Short mmCIF file of C-alpha atoms in Angstrom, two decimals:
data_model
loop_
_atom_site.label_atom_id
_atom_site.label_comp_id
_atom_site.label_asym_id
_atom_site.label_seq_id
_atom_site.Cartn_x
_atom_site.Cartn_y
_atom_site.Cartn_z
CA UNK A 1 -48.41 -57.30 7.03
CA UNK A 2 -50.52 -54.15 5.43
CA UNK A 3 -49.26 -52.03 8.04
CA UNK A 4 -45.34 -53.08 7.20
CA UNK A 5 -46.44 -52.54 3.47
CA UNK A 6 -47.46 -48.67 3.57
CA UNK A 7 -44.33 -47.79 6.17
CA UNK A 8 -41.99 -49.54 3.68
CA UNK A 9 -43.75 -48.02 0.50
CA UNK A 10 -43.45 -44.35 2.60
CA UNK A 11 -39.51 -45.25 2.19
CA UNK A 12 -39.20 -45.70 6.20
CA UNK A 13 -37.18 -48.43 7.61
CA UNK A 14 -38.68 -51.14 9.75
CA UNK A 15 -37.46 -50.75 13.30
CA UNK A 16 -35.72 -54.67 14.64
CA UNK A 17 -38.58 -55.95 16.65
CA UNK A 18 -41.22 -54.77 13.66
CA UNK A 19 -39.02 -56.44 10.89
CA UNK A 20 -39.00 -60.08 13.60
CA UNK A 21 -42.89 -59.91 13.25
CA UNK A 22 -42.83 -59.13 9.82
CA UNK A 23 -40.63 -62.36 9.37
CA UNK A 24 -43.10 -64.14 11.53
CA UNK A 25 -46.10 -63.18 8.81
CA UNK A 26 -43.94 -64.32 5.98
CA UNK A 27 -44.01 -67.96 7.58
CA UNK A 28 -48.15 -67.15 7.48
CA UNK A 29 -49.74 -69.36 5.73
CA UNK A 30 -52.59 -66.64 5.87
CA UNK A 31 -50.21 -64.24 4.08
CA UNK A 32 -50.70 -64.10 0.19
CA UNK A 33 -47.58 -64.88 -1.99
CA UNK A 34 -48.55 -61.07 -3.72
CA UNK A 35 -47.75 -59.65 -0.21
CA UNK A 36 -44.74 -61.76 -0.17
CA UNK A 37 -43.60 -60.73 -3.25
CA UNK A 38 -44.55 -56.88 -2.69
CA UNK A 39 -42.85 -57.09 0.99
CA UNK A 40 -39.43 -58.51 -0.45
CA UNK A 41 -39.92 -55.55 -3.46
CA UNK A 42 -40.47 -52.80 -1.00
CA UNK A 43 -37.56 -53.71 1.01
CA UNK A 44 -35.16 -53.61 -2.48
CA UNK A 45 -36.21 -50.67 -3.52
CA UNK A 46 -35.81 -48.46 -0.17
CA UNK A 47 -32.53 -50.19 0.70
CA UNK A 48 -32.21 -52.97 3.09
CA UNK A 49 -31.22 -51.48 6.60
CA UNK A 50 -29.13 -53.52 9.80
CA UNK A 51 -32.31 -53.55 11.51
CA UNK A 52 -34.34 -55.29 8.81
CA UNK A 53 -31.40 -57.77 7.97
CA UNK A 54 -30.98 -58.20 11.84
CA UNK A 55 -34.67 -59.27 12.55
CA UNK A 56 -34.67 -61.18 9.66
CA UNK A 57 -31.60 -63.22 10.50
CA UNK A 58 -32.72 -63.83 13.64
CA UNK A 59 -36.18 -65.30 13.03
CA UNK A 60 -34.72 -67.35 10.20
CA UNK A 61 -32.37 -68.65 12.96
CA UNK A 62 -35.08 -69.37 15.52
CA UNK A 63 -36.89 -71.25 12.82
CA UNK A 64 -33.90 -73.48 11.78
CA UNK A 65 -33.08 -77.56 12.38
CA UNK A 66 -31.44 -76.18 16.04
CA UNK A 67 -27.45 -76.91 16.25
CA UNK A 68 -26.56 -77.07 19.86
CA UNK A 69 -22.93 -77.00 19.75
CA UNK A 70 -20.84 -75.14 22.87
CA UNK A 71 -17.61 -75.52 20.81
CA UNK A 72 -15.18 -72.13 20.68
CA UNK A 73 -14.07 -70.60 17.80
CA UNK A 74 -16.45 -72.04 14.97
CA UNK A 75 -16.20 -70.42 11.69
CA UNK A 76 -18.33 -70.05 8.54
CA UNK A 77 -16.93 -68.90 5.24
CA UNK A 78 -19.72 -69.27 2.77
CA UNK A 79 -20.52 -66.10 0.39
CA UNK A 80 -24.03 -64.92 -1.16
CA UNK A 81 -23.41 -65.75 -4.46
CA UNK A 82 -24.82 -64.12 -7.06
CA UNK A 83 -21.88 -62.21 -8.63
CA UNK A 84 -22.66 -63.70 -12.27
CA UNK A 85 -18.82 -65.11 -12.27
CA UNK A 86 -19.69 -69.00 -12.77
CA UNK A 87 -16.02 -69.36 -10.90
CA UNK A 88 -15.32 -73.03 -8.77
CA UNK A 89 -16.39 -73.51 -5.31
CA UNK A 90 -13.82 -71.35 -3.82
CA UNK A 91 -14.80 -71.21 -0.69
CA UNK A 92 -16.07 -75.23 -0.04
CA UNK A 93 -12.38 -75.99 -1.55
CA UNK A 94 -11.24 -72.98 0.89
CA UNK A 95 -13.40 -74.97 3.95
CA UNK A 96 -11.09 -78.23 3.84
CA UNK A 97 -7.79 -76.35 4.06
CA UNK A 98 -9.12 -74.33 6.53
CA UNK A 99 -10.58 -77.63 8.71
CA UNK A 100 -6.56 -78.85 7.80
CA UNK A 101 -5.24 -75.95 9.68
CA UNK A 102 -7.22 -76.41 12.59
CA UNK A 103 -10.36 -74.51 12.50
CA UNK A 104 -13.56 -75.84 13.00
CA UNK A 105 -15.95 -74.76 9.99
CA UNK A 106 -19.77 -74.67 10.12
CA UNK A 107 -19.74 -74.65 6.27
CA UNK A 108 -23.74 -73.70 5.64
CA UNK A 109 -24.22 -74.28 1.87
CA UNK A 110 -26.76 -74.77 -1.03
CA UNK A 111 -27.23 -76.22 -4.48
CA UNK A 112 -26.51 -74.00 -7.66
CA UNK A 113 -28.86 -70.47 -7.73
CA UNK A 114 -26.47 -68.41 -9.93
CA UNK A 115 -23.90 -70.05 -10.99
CA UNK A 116 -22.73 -74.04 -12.75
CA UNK A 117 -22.62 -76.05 -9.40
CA UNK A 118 -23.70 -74.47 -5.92
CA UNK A 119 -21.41 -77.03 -2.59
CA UNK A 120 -24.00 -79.14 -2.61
CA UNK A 121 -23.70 -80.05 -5.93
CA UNK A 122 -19.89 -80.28 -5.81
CA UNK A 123 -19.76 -82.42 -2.16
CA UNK A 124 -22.59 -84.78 -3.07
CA UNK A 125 -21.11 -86.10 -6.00
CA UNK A 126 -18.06 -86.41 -4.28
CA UNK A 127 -20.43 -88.61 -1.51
CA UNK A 128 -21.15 -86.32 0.75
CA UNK A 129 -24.11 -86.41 2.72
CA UNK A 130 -26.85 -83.27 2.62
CA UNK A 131 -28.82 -84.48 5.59
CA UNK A 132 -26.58 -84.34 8.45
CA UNK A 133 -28.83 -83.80 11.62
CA UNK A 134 -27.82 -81.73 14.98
CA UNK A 135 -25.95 -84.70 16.58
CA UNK A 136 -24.05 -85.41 13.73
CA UNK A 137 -23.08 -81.82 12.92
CA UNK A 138 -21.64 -81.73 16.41
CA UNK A 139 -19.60 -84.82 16.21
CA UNK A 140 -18.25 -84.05 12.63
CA UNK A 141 -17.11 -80.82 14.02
CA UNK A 142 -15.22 -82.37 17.09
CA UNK A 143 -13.93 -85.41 14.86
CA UNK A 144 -13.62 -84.10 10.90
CA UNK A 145 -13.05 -80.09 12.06
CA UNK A 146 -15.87 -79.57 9.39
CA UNK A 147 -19.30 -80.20 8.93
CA UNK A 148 -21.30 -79.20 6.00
CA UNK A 149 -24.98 -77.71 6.70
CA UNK A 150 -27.15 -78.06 3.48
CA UNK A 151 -29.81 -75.13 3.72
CA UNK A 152 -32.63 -76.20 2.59
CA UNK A 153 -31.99 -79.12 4.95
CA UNK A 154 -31.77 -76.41 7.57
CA UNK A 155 -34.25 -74.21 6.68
CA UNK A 156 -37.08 -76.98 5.69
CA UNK A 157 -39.78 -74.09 6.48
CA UNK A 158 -38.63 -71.86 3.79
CA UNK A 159 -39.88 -73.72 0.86
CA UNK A 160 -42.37 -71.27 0.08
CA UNK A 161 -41.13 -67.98 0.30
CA UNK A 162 -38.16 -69.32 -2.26
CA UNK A 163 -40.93 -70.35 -4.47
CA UNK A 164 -41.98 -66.83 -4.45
CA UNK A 165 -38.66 -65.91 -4.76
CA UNK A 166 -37.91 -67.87 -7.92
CA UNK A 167 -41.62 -66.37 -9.49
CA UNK A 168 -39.93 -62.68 -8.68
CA UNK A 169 -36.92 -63.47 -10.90
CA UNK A 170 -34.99 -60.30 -9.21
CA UNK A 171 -32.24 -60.32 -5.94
CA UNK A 172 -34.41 -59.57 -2.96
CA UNK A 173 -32.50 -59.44 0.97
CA UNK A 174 -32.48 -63.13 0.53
CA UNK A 175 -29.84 -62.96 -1.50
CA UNK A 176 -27.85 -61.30 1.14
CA UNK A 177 -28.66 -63.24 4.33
CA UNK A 178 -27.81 -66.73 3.16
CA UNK A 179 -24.21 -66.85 4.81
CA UNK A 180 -25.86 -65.18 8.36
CA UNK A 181 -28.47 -67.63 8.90
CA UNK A 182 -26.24 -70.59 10.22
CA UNK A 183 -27.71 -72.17 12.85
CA UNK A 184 -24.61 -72.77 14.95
CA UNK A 185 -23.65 -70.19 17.40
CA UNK A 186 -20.78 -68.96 15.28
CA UNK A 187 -17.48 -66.40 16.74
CA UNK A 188 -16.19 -65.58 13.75
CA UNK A 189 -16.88 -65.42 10.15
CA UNK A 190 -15.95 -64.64 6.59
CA UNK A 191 -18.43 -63.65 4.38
CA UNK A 192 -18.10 -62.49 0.53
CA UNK A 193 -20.87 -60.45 -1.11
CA UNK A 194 -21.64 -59.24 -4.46
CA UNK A 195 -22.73 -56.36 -3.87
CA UNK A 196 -19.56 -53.62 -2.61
CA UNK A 197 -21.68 -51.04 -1.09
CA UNK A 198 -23.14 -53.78 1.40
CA UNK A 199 -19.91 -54.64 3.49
CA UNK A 200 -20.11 -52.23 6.55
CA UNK A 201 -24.36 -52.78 6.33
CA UNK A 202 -23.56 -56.93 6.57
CA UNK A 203 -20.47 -56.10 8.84
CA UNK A 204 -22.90 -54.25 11.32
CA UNK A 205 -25.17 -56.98 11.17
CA UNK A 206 -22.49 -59.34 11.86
CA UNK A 207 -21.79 -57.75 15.58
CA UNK A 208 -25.45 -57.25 16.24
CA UNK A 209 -25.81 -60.73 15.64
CA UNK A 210 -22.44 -61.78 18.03
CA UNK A 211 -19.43 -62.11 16.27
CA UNK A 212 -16.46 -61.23 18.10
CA UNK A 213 -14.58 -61.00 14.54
CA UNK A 214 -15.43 -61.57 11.27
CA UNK A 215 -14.24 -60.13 7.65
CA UNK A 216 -17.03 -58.83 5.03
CA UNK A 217 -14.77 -58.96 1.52
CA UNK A 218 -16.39 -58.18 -2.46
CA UNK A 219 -13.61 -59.03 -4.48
CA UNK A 220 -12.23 -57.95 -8.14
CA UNK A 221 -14.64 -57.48 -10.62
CA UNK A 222 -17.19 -57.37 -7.61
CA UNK A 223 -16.72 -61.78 -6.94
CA UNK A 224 -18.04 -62.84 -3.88
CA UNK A 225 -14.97 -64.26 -3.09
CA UNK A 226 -11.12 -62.54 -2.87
CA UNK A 227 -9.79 -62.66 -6.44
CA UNK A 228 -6.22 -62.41 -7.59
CA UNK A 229 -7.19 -60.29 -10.82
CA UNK A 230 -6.70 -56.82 -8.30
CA UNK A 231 -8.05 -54.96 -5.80
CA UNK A 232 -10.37 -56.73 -3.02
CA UNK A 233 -12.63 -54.02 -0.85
CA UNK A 234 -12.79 -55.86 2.73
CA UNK A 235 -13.87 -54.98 6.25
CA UNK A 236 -12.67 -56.34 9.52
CA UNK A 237 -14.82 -56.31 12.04
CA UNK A 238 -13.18 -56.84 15.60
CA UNK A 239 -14.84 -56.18 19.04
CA UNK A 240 -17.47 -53.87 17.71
CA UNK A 241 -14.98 -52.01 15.78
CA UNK A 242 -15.47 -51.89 12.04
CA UNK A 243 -11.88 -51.20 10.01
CA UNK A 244 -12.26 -51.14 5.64
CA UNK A 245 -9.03 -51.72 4.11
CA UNK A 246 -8.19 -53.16 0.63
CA UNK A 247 -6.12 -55.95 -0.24
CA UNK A 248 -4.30 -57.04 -3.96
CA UNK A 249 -3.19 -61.02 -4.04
CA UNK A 250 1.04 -59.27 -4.70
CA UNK A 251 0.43 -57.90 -1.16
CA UNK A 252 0.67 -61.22 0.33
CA UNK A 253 3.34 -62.79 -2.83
CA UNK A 254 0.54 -64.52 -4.66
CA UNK A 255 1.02 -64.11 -8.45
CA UNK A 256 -1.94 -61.68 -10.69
CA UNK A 257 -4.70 -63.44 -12.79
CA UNK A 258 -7.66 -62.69 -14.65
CA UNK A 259 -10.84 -64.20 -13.80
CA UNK A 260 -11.38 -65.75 -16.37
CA UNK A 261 -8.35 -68.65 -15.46
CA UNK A 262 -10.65 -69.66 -12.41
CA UNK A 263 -14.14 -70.28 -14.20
CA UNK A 264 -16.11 -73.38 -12.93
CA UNK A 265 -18.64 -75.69 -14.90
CA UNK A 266 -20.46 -78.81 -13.58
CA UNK A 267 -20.23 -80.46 -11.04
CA UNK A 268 -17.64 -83.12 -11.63
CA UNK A 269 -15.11 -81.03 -13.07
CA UNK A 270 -15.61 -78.69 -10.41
CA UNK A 271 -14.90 -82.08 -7.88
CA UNK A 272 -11.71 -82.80 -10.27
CA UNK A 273 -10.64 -79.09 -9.46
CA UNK A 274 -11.19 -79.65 -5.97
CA UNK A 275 -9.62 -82.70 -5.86
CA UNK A 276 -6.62 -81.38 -7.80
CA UNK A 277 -6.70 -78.47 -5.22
CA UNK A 278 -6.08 -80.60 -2.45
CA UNK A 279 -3.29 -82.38 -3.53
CA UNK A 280 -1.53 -79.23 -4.51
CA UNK A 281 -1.91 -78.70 -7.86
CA UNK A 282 -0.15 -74.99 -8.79
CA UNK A 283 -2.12 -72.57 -10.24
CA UNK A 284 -4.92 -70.46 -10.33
CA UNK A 285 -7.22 -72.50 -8.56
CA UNK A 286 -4.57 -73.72 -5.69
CA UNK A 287 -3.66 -69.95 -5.13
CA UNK A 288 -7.17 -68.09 -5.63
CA UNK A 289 -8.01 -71.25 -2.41
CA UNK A 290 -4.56 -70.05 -0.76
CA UNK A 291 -5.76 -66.38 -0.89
CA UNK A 292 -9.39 -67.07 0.31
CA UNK A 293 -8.27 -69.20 2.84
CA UNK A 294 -5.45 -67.04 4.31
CA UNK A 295 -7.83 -64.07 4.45
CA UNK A 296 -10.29 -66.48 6.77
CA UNK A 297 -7.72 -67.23 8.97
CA UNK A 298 -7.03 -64.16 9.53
CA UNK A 299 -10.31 -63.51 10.07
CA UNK A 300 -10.88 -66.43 12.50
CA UNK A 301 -7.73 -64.45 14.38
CA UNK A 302 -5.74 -67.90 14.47
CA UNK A 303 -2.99 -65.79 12.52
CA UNK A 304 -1.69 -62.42 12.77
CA UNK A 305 -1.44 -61.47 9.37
CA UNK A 306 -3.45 -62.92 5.49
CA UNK A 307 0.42 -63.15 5.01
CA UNK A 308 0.70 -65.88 7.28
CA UNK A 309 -2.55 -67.10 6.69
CA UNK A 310 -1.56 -67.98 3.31
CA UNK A 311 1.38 -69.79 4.71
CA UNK A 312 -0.75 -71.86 6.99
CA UNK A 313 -3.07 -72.63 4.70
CA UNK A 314 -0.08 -73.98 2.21
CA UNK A 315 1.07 -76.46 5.17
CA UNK A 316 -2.14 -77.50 5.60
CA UNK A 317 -2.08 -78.70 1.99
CA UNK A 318 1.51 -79.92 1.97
CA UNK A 319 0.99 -81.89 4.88
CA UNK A 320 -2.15 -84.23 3.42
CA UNK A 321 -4.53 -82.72 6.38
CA UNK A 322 -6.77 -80.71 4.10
CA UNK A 323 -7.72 -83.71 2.01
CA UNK A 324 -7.65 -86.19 4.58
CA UNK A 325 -10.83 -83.61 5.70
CA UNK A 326 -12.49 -84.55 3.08
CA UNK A 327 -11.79 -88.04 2.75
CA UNK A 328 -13.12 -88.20 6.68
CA UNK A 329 -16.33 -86.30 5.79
CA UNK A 330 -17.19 -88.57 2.89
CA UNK A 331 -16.14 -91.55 4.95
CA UNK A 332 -18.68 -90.33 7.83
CA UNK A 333 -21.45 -90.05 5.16
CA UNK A 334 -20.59 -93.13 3.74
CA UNK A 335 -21.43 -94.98 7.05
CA UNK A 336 -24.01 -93.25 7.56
CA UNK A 337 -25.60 -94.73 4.58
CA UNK A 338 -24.71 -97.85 6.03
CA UNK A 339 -26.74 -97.49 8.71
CA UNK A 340 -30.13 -96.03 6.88
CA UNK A 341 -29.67 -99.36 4.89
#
């Protein structure tokens, strides 16, 4: 690790293959929590490059509960978090209408870190399970079209370096890698970040790591998710090919509105806004999910335009099939009880 230190602290990147065995060392139990800690600094202060994220991602991966799933077209829409906006759980709301439209989600989640109620909160009070093991995954995605991945479930080995984490009080590239280190072999992928001057870096990461498409969004007021309160900065990535383009919630007929109409709190009003969601409550809440989920669609590449993604994701509300979703995933981890017992 000393040698990683005093390149990073010269302000030189780590090259991919140095940044996998620097990932290896932070597993270490040999290696202090101060190294830790002056590692995951280092790395903030220079500027976190594709390589570093890359390696990272990829060790993480290597190191997770293994998902051995050969299904096509899998996506993953979870965000970093982090943008200090406390709104609902956009994109877990966003996961059932997308799983009602067809698509198969991989929704990789985690319990509140910045804001009211993290998914995990939100879905296990609702009676969702958080401990969902390889099999299972595989058979909620053929049967429910959604299967929820609780990280720390996932990623049982990281328990230490988070503690270090939570000790450094500051956003380190673990903030920014949450949403990459799924475990299933994903083709496409939305992501939301916090931080704007990150998409192409996490887009480029994205296609080293696979994806034939994928979007990389930082919405209004710099949400990790698309917001209707103005201008959203996103990226497409398709085939290697990395197009920016912006997007306003008007372009695609949804009405304007501040953030402030789609705050959160704990989390069972955020399950009564879900709920409420699902059977088609208007409003903020139903169109801010309309908006997220039409732009993942479109990401996905199961429509041509967000346009029509919005429309799709409508009918998939309309028809019942987004909350019959969740009523399947919550009756799967309901018999799964059943069977611990």
């Amino acid at each position: 690790m000393k040698q990683f230190l005093q390149k990073l602290s010269n302000g030189h990147s780590l090259e991919r293959d140095e940044m996998r065995i620097a990932a290896q060392e932070l597993f270490s139990e040999e290696t202090a929590d101060s190294q830790i800690a002056s590692f995951l600094t280092l790395l903030k202060i220079k500027g976190e490059s594709v390589d570093e994220i890359t390696g990272l991602v990829e060790v993480l991966r290597e190191k997770a509960m293994p998902v051995r799933s050969k299904m096509k077209g899998v996506l993953d829409n979870c965000g970093t978090g982090g943008d200090g906006s406390n709104s609902f759980n956009i994109s877990t709301a966003s996961a059932f209408v997308l799983a009602g439209a067809g698509v198969k989600v991989a929704k990789h989640g985690n319990r509140s870190i910045s804001s009211k109620t993290g998914s995990a909160d939100v879905l296990e009070h609702m009676g969702v399970s958080l401990d969902f093991h390889s099999n299972e995954i595989n058979t909620l995605l053929s049967e429910c079209n959604i299967a929820f991945l609780y990280a720390p479930h996932i990623h049982s080995g990281l328990k230490r370096i988070m503690k270090v984490r939570k000790e450094m009080k500051i956003p380190t590239i673990f903030n920014l890698i949450g949403p990459l280190t799924n475990p299933v072999q994903l083709e496409t992928q939305l992501i939301g970040v916090y931080r704007r001057d990150k998409l192409e870096t996490m887009a480029k990461v994205l296609n080293e790591l696979g994806r034939k498409r994928a979007i990389v969004l930082n919405g209004a007021d710099y949400m990790d998710e698309a917001s209707l309160a103005g201008e959203n900065h996103l990226v497409l990535l398709e085939n290697g090919r990395i197009t920016p383009f912006t997007l306003k919630g008007e372009d695609v007929g949804l009405p304007h509105y501040p953030n402030s109409m789609i705050k959160g709190g704990e989390a069972a009003e955020n399950a009564r806004i879900l709920q409420d969601i699902l059977e088609g409550k208007e409003g903020p809440h139903l169109d801010t999910v309309l908006f997220n989920t039409g732009i993942a669609l479109y990401a996905h590449g199961s429509v041509s335009s967000v346009a029509e993604g919005v429309k799709a994701a409508r009918e998939s509300i309309v028809s019942g099939k987004a909350k019959e979703t969740l009523q399947s995933l919550i009756r799967f981890s309901q018999q799964k009880r059943k069977q611990v017992i």
